[in-house]
Tab-separated table of C-alpha atoms and ligand atoms in Angstrom:
chain	number	residue	atom	x	y	z
A	1	MET	CA	-6.191	-4.872	-11.243
A	2	GLU	CA	-6.191	-2.608	-14.252
A	3	SER	CA	-8.766	-0.249	-12.806
A	4	LEU	CA	-7.002	-0.228	-9.443
A	5	ILE	CA	-3.789	0.890	-11.118
A	6	LYS	CA	-5.522	3.509	-13.249
A	7	GLN	CA	-7.225	5.047	-10.210
A	8	TRP	CA	-4.075	5.161	-8.124
A	9	ASP	CA	-2.490	8.550	-7.371
A	10	GLY	CA	1.073	7.160	-7.188
A	11	GLU	CA	3.806	7.312	-9.800
A	12	LYS	CA	4.883	3.832	-10.722
A	13	VAL	CA	4.161	0.233	-9.880
A	14	ILE	CA	6.566	-2.590	-10.666
A	15	ILE	CA	5.057	-6.042	-10.689
A	16	GLN	CA	6.969	-9.296	-10.647
A	17	TYR	CA	5.157	-12.609	-10.734
A	18	ASP	CA	7.163	-15.499	-9.333
A	19	GLN	CA	6.086	-18.444	-11.434
A	20	PRO	CA	7.509	-21.320	-9.307
A	21	SER	CA	5.829	-20.215	-6.038
A	22	GLY	CA	2.854	-18.321	-7.401
A	23	ALA	CA	3.878	-15.274	-5.338
A	24	TRP	CA	3.411	-11.680	-6.465
A	25	ILE	CA	5.863	-8.904	-5.752
A	26	PHE	CA	4.240	-5.474	-5.927
A	27	MET	CA	6.565	-2.506	-5.644
A	28	ALA	CA	4.542	0.681	-5.342
A	29	ILE	CA	6.543	3.836	-5.907
A	30	HIS	CA	4.121	6.404	-4.641
A	31	SER	CA	6.134	9.602	-4.871
A	32	THR	CA	9.588	10.834	-5.802
A	33	ARG	CA	8.806	14.441	-4.819
A	34	LEU	CA	11.395	14.335	-2.029
A	35	GLY	CA	13.578	11.589	-3.505
A	36	PRO	CA	15.031	9.582	-5.095
A	37	PRO	CA	15.762	7.377	-3.300
A	38	VAL	CA	12.356	5.975	-2.528
A	39	SER	CA	12.098	4.212	0.839
A	40	GLY	CA	9.659	1.690	2.164
A	41	GLY	CA	9.504	-1.582	4.011
A	42	THR	CA	8.833	-5.004	2.546
A	43	ARG	CA	5.652	-6.643	3.778
A	44	MET	CA	5.147	-10.348	3.216
A	45	ARG	CA	1.993	-12.311	3.928
A	46	SER	CA	-0.756	-14.146	2.187
A	47	TYR	CA	-3.740	-12.234	0.818
A	48	PRO	CA	-7.136	-13.431	-0.355
A	49	ASN	CA	-6.122	-12.396	-3.889
A	50	ALA	CA	-3.552	-10.398	-5.837
A	51	GLN	CA	-5.762	-7.279	-5.987
A	52	ALA	CA	-5.965	-7.092	-2.206
A	53	ALA	CA	-2.170	-7.214	-2.033
A	54	LEU	CA	-1.774	-4.507	-4.671
A	55	GLN	CA	-4.267	-2.326	-2.860
A	56	ASP	CA	-2.353	-2.779	0.385
A	57	ALA	CA	0.880	-1.795	-1.381
A	58	PHE	CA	-0.789	1.340	-2.757
A	59	LYS	CA	-2.172	2.446	0.604
A	60	LEU	CA	1.012	1.669	2.500
A	61	SER	CA	3.178	3.473	-0.047
A	62	ALA	CA	1.105	6.662	0.285
A	63	ALA	CA	1.539	6.469	4.056
A	64	MET	CA	5.307	6.252	3.518
A	65	THR	CA	5.299	9.405	1.376
A	66	ASN	CA	3.461	11.282	4.103
A	67	LYS	CA	5.510	9.984	6.996
A	68	LEU	CA	8.824	10.799	5.325
A	69	ALA	CA	7.599	14.306	4.459
A	70	LEU	CA	6.344	14.883	8.015
A	71	ALA	CA	9.612	13.808	9.587
A	72	GLY	CA	11.656	15.801	7.068
A	73	VAL	CA	13.430	12.834	5.485
A	74	GLY	CA	14.446	13.583	1.894
A	75	HIS	CA	13.264	10.280	0.462
A	76	GLY	CA	10.253	9.473	-1.646
A	77	GLY	CA	7.622	7.044	-0.388
A	78	GLY	CA	7.022	3.497	-1.550
A	79	LYS	CA	6.268	0.012	-0.330
A	80	VAL	CA	6.787	-3.543	-1.414
A	81	VAL	CA	4.139	-6.141	-0.756
A	82	ILE	CA	5.010	-9.758	-1.407
A	83	ALA	CA	1.813	-11.770	-1.615
A	84	ALA	CA	3.028	-15.277	-0.906
A	85	PRO	CA	1.035	-18.487	-0.623
A	86	PRO	CA	0.611	-19.496	3.044
A	87	ASP	CA	2.278	-22.897	2.584
A	88	LEU	CA	5.566	-21.635	1.148
A	89	ASP	CA	8.437	-23.833	2.401
A	90	ARG	CA	11.738	-22.452	3.631
A	91	ALA	CA	13.777	-23.130	0.509
A	92	GLU	CA	11.119	-21.611	-1.746
A	93	ARG	CA	10.810	-18.590	0.511
A	94	THR	CA	14.582	-18.048	0.383
A	95	ARG	CA	14.613	-18.307	-3.392
A	96	LEU	CA	11.725	-15.854	-3.643
A	97	LEU	CA	13.479	-13.328	-1.410
A	98	GLN	CA	16.686	-13.662	-3.436
A	99	SER	CA	14.759	-13.070	-6.602
A	100	TYR	CA	13.278	-9.947	-5.041
A	101	GLY	CA	16.829	-8.859	-4.068
A	102	THR	CA	17.797	-9.084	-7.719
A	103	LEU	CA	14.977	-6.697	-8.580
A	104	LEU	CA	16.316	-4.185	-6.030
A	105	GLN	CA	19.775	-4.560	-7.556
A	106	GLN	CA	18.441	-3.972	-11.052
A	107	LEU	CA	16.820	-0.758	-9.847
A	108	SER	CA	20.306	0.448	-8.791
A	109	GLY	CA	19.247	2.186	-5.605
A	110	LEU	CA	16.016	3.786	-6.721
A	111	PHE	CA	14.302	1.758	-3.979
A	112	LEU	CA	15.643	1.235	-0.446
A	113	THR	CA	13.939	-1.248	1.815
A	114	GLY	CA	13.778	-2.668	5.314
A	115	PRO	CA	11.557	-5.027	7.271
A	116	ASP	CA	7.818	-4.693	7.757
A	117	MET	CA	5.066	-7.017	8.872
A	118	GLY	CA	6.017	-10.599	7.978
A	119	THR	CA	9.709	-9.940	7.362
A	120	SER	CA	12.655	-9.859	9.776
A	121	PRO	CA	16.348	-8.937	9.837
A	122	ASP	CA	17.098	-12.581	8.876
A	123	ASP	CA	14.975	-12.056	5.769
A	124	MET	CA	16.839	-8.806	5.048
A	125	ASP	CA	20.097	-10.821	5.115
A	126	ILE	CA	18.703	-13.123	2.433
A	127	ILE	CA	17.393	-10.252	0.291
A	128	ALA	CA	20.763	-8.509	0.646
A	129	GLU	CA	22.584	-11.533	-0.809
A	130	THR	CA	21.401	-10.282	-4.178
A	131	GLY	CA	20.050	-6.827	-3.274
A	132	ALA	CA	22.850	-5.174	-1.259
A	133	PRO	CA	23.475	-2.320	-0.565
A	134	TYR	CA	19.828	-1.336	-0.857
A	135	VAL	CA	18.597	-3.389	2.106
A	136	PHE	CA	18.445	-1.975	5.642
A	137	SER	CA	18.023	-3.640	9.001
A	138	ARG	CA	20.087	-6.755	8.264
A	139	THR	CA	21.231	-8.708	11.326
A	140	PRO	CA	24.259	-7.385	13.212
A	141	ALA	CA	26.091	-10.605	12.208
A	142	ALA	CA	25.635	-9.597	8.559
A	143	GLY	CA	26.751	-6.026	9.238
A	144	GLY	CA	23.318	-4.437	9.679
A	145	ALA	CA	21.754	-2.616	12.618
A	146	GLY	CA	19.295	-5.453	13.289
A	147	ASP	CA	15.707	-5.209	14.464
A	148	SER	CA	13.860	-1.956	13.741
A	149	GLY	CA	11.321	-2.647	16.515
A	150	PRO	CA	13.180	-0.826	19.308
A	151	THR	CA	13.580	2.525	17.518
A	152	THR	CA	9.997	2.314	16.236
A	153	ALA	CA	8.850	1.779	19.823
A	154	THR	CA	10.906	4.769	20.990
A	155	GLY	CA	8.991	6.976	18.560
A	156	VAL	CA	5.645	5.644	19.736
A	157	LEU	CA	6.619	6.231	23.352
A	158	ALA	CA	7.595	9.830	22.494
A	159	GLY	CA	4.161	10.193	20.857
A	160	MET	CA	2.495	8.909	24.013
A	161	ARG	CA	4.392	11.421	26.126
A	162	VAL	CA	3.342	14.348	23.915
A	163	THR	CA	-0.230	13.051	24.038
A	164	CYS	CA	-0.227	12.722	27.841
A	165	GLU	CA	1.160	16.236	28.119
A	166	ARG	CA	-1.796	17.537	26.063
A	167	LEU	CA	-4.372	15.462	27.898
A	168	TYR	CA	-3.186	15.615	31.480
A	169	GLY	CA	-0.654	18.468	31.520
A	170	ASP	CA	2.063	15.941	32.375
A	171	ALA	CA	4.048	13.809	29.944
A	172	SER	CA	4.676	10.991	32.394
A	173	LEU	CA	3.275	7.548	31.661
A	174	ALA	CA	3.640	6.388	35.247
A	175	GLY	CA	0.394	4.788	36.394
A	176	LYS	CA	-1.258	5.131	32.973
A	177	ARG	CA	-3.174	2.120	31.689
A	178	VAL	CA	-1.885	1.358	28.191
A	179	LEU	CA	-3.280	-1.405	26.006
A	180	VAL	CA	-0.878	-2.596	23.306
A	181	GLN	CA	-2.334	-4.546	20.412
A	182	GLY	CA	0.283	-6.780	18.813
A	183	ALA	CA	3.189	-8.593	20.450
A	184	GLY	CA	5.493	-8.443	17.432
A	185	SER	CA	8.847	-6.740	17.258
A	186	VAL	CA	7.442	-3.231	17.834
A	187	GLY	CA	4.770	-4.204	20.355
A	188	ARG	CA	7.163	-6.139	22.582
A	189	ALA	CA	9.783	-3.380	22.556
A	190	LEU	CA	7.082	-0.840	23.404
A	191	MET	CA	5.728	-2.937	26.274
A	192	LYS	CA	9.199	-3.075	27.821
A	193	LEU	CA	9.649	0.693	27.504
A	194	LEU	CA	6.236	1.295	29.047
A	195	GLN	CA	6.968	-1.052	31.927
A	196	ASN	CA	10.156	0.904	32.602
A	197	GLU	CA	8.133	4.114	32.646
A	198	GLY	CA	5.912	2.659	35.330
A	199	ALA	CA	2.837	2.310	33.135
A	200	ASN	CA	0.212	-0.334	33.757
A	201	VAL	CA	0.528	-2.320	30.518
A	202	LEU	CA	-2.072	-4.666	29.049
A	203	PHE	CA	-1.652	-6.470	25.759
A	204	SER	CA	-3.451	-8.473	23.124
A	205	ASP	CA	-2.432	-10.684	20.209
A	206	ILE	CA	-4.160	-13.184	17.986
A	207	ASP	CA	-1.166	-15.489	18.010
A	208	GLU	CA	-1.016	-17.992	20.874
A	209	ILE	CA	2.806	-18.312	20.814
A	210	ALA	CA	3.356	-14.547	20.823
A	211	MET	CA	0.875	-14.267	23.694
A	212	GLN	CA	2.622	-16.910	25.829
A	213	ARG	CA	5.985	-15.312	25.189
A	214	VAL	CA	4.900	-11.928	26.546
A	215	ARG	CA	3.156	-13.540	29.483
A	216	THR	CA	6.261	-15.403	30.561
A	217	GLU	CA	8.849	-12.756	29.628
A	218	LEU	CA	7.039	-9.661	30.849
A	219	GLY	CA	4.237	-11.048	33.012
A	220	LEU	CA	1.622	-8.714	31.522
A	221	GLU	CA	-2.137	-9.040	31.625
A	222	PHE	CA	-3.581	-10.474	28.415
A	223	ILE	CA	-6.762	-9.086	26.850
A	224	PRO	CA	-8.522	-11.454	24.452
A	225	PRO	CA	-8.825	-9.981	20.919
A	226	GLU	CA	-12.628	-9.911	21.101
A	227	SER	CA	-12.471	-7.562	24.126
A	228	LEU	CA	-9.847	-5.255	22.631
A	229	PHE	CA	-12.155	-2.329	21.896
A	230	ASP	CA	-14.156	-2.652	25.115
A	231	THR	CA	-11.260	-2.524	27.534
A	232	VAL	CA	-10.969	0.557	29.705
A	233	CYS	CA	-7.562	2.201	29.362
A	234	ASP	CA	-5.915	5.595	29.042
A	235	ILE	CA	-4.097	4.847	25.791
A	236	PHE	CA	-4.903	2.260	23.161
A	237	SER	CA	-1.854	1.408	21.064
A	238	PRO	CA	-2.420	-0.488	17.810
A	239	CYS	CA	0.878	-2.143	16.837
A	240	ALA	CA	-0.299	-4.860	14.489
A	241	ILE	CA	-2.398	-4.810	11.353
A	242	GLY	CA	-3.899	-1.605	9.916
A	243	GLY	CA	-7.532	-0.842	9.135
A	244	ILE	CA	-8.816	-1.604	12.618
A	245	LEU	CA	-10.520	1.683	13.495
A	246	ASP	CA	-13.871	1.936	11.797
A	247	GLU	CA	-17.154	3.445	12.946
A	248	ASN	CA	-18.078	0.382	15.014
A	249	ALA	CA	-14.735	-0.013	16.714
A	250	ILE	CA	-14.581	3.710	17.511
A	251	ALA	CA	-18.035	3.630	19.085
A	252	ARG	CA	-16.818	0.912	21.457
A	253	LEU	CA	-13.424	2.358	22.475
A	254	LYS	CA	-12.981	3.155	26.165
A	255	CYS	CA	-9.709	5.048	25.980
A	256	GLN	CA	-8.651	8.684	26.065
A	257	ALA	CA	-6.106	8.438	23.270
A	258	VAL	CA	-4.919	6.237	20.409
A	259	VAL	CA	-1.152	6.199	19.865
A	260	GLY	CA	0.307	3.240	18.023
A	261	ALA	CA	2.741	2.056	15.368
A	262	ALA	CA	0.463	0.149	12.984
A	263	ASN	CA	0.354	1.709	9.521
A	264	ASN	CA	-3.023	3.030	8.315
A	265	GLN	CA	-5.041	2.408	11.472
A	266	LEU	CA	-8.088	4.319	10.241
A	267	VAL	CA	-10.366	2.592	7.750
A	268	ASP	CA	-11.502	5.941	6.405
A	269	PRO	CA	-10.123	9.484	6.936
A	270	HIS	CA	-13.482	10.417	8.517
A	271	ASP	CA	-12.703	8.056	11.360
A	272	ALA	CA	-10.342	10.736	12.714
A	273	MET	CA	-13.357	13.016	13.154
A	274	ARG	CA	-15.301	10.186	14.777
A	275	LEU	CA	-12.489	9.764	17.296
A	276	GLN	CA	-12.480	13.489	17.967
A	277	GLU	CA	-16.231	13.502	18.493
A	278	ARG	CA	-15.737	10.860	21.157
A	279	ASP	CA	-13.029	13.022	22.774
A	280	ILE	CA	-10.316	10.531	21.946
A	281	LEU	CA	-7.019	12.168	20.998
A	282	TYR	CA	-5.582	10.405	17.966
A	283	ALA	CA	-1.830	10.530	17.250
A	284	PRO	CA	-1.665	9.852	13.495
A	285	ASP	CA	0.310	6.693	12.773
A	286	MET	CA	2.214	8.396	9.975
A	287	VAL	CA	3.637	10.779	12.568
A	288	VAL	CA	4.541	8.395	15.382
A	289	ASN	CA	5.785	5.359	13.448
A	290	ILE	CA	8.736	6.923	11.634
A	291	GLY	CA	11.227	5.473	14.142
A	292	GLY	CA	11.927	2.177	12.348
A	293	LEU	CA	13.019	3.769	9.151
A	294	LEU	CA	14.576	6.863	10.703
A	295	GLY	CA	16.545	5.039	13.388
A	296	ILE	CA	17.852	2.218	11.216
A	297	THR	CA	18.708	4.326	8.171
A	298	GLY	CA	20.345	6.879	10.439
A	299	ILE	CA	22.534	4.183	11.981
A	300	GLU	CA	23.398	2.392	8.753
A	301	ALA	CA	23.606	5.261	6.264
A	302	ALA	CA	24.521	8.242	8.432
A	303	GLY	CA	26.654	6.526	11.085
A	304	TRP	CA	24.486	7.401	14.110
A	305	SER	CA	25.094	5.499	17.315
A	306	TRP	CA	22.117	3.633	18.789
A	307	GLU	CA	21.843	6.285	21.444
A	308	GLU	CA	21.766	9.029	18.845
A	309	ALA	CA	19.183	7.110	16.821
A	310	HIS	CA	16.837	6.849	19.810
A	311	GLU	CA	17.341	10.535	20.613
A	312	ARG	CA	16.716	11.670	17.045
A	313	VAL	CA	13.622	9.515	16.707
A	314	SER	CA	12.287	10.820	19.982
A	315	SER	CA	12.918	14.473	19.159
A	316	THR	CA	11.532	14.108	15.621
A	317	VAL	CA	8.264	12.571	16.814
A	318	THR	CA	7.968	15.020	19.708
A	319	ARG	CA	8.403	17.995	17.395
A	320	THR	CA	6.185	16.747	14.574
A	321	LEU	CA	3.339	15.523	16.746
A	322	GLY	CA	3.412	18.826	18.626
A	323	GLN	CA	3.034	20.679	15.312
A	324	VAL	CA	0.164	18.419	14.289
A	325	TYR	CA	-1.721	18.882	17.560
A	326	ASP	CA	-1.149	22.656	17.415
A	327	LEU	CA	-2.382	22.935	13.839
A	328	ALA	CA	-5.403	20.740	14.559
A	329	ALA	CA	-6.396	22.983	17.473
A	330	ALA	CA	-5.691	26.261	15.645
A	331	ALA	CA	-7.392	25.331	12.365
A	332	GLY	CA	-10.224	23.262	13.792
A	333	LEU	CA	-9.068	20.144	11.976
A	334	ASP	CA	-8.984	16.586	13.168
A	335	THR	CA	-5.433	15.380	13.826
A	336	HIS	CA	-5.264	13.155	10.743
A	337	ALA	CA	-6.294	16.052	8.492
A	338	ALA	CA	-3.760	18.300	10.208
A	339	ALA	CA	-0.954	15.778	9.610
A	340	LEU	CA	-1.970	15.431	5.971
A	341	ARG	CA	-1.976	19.190	5.522
A	342	ILE	CA	1.571	19.507	6.845
A	343	ALA	CA	2.758	16.585	4.687
A	344	ARG	CA	1.139	18.067	1.576
A	345	GLU	CA	2.693	21.465	2.162
A	346	ARG	CA	6.146	19.901	2.412
A	347	LEU	CA	5.531	17.836	-0.705
A	348	ALA	CA	4.313	20.881	-2.612
A	349	GLN	CA	7.585	22.641	-1.805
A	350	GLY	CA	9.525	19.775	-3.362
A	351	LYS	CA	13.068	18.864	-2.358
A	352	LEU	CA	13.881	19.570	1.286
A	353	GLU	CA	16.593	22.104	2.063
A	354	GLN	CA	17.865	19.732	4.689
A	355	SER	CA	17.019	16.114	5.285
A	356	VAL	CA	17.206	14.657	8.789
A	357	ILE	CA	19.249	11.707	7.486
B	1	LIG	N1	8.394	-0.916	8.209
B	1	LIG	C1	8.857	0.432	8.216
B	1	LIG	C2	7.654	1.379	8.079
B	1	LIG	O1	6.534	0.989	7.794
B	1	LIG	C3	9.827	0.651	7.088
B	1	LIG	C4	11.302	0.455	7.363
B	1	LIG	C5	11.805	-0.072	8.540
B	1	LIG	C6	12.197	0.844	6.405
B	1	LIG	C7	13.165	-0.175	8.758
B	1	LIG	C8	13.575	0.759	6.616
B	1	LIG	C9	14.048	0.243	7.802
B	1	LIG	O2	7.795	2.567	8.274
């Protein structure tokens, strides 16, 4: 762990070990160039070991810095990863989340959080018992805006429209075959939006219960996880775990574009070039997945209506992705490199004149 921390390019890591459960809480504060505050979701899952969890926190926090800079949100980037044992019971889990809330409270607003993979609005309610007002996306019953899946999905849909416009000269998704990986809160919301747009939606998930739910609720065709990369489609949309696009996966893909919400989809930055070489247009995740944070913080901290939140998310992603595609074409960069260049320029300028929230 020591060498991992020394090599990291972020600013500060706060580590709390929860003795009773054996869980680790890693808070990675990657950058305060545009903040404070520092914003980032709270991810909770089990990891093979503590180092793997810390590494995930580091990578995810850097993605937050970039995505906030790209969208023009005047917050720094960070992430919290809670590495919890898989057999944690309900009472222990609640106690752990409350203990984490106390940490947020002690930081007095330096760090603002919301849900991420493995945490829900119900969990945000528990964290907020001790961590309010620094916790976003609590349930409506507790005074929060609720699930961040719908506004995240709105941003991804906007990204798909921009991508279709570039590829086919028409932004419409009607009749397009779209494969969504992940039937979680974002994936399900996205599938519904796509159905409404008249797209031909396919989906995949490793979880049997999530799979049955989508089959009965939406009646969509299921693609087994092992066939994910070999399925012919127009757009492949990763909305689950990151690190899925490596050299092998990219060689198998049978899509024209990749546009999804999962954080850090590429294993390596070079994978963006590999996608380009295969003529697959890649919408960088850090550009299209801002909608959870932007929509929910806009509603809760800036008083936006839901309608306004969806509109702002949509226009932000449309504008930013357009800039990224334009720069990539003009400068001969892959789209990931173009997004990074824009983010770095904003970060080099320091504090934003105007933040979108
Ligand atoms: N999970 C979101 C992301 O990765 C973070 C977030 C969601 C933060 C909702 C606040 C509110 O971007």
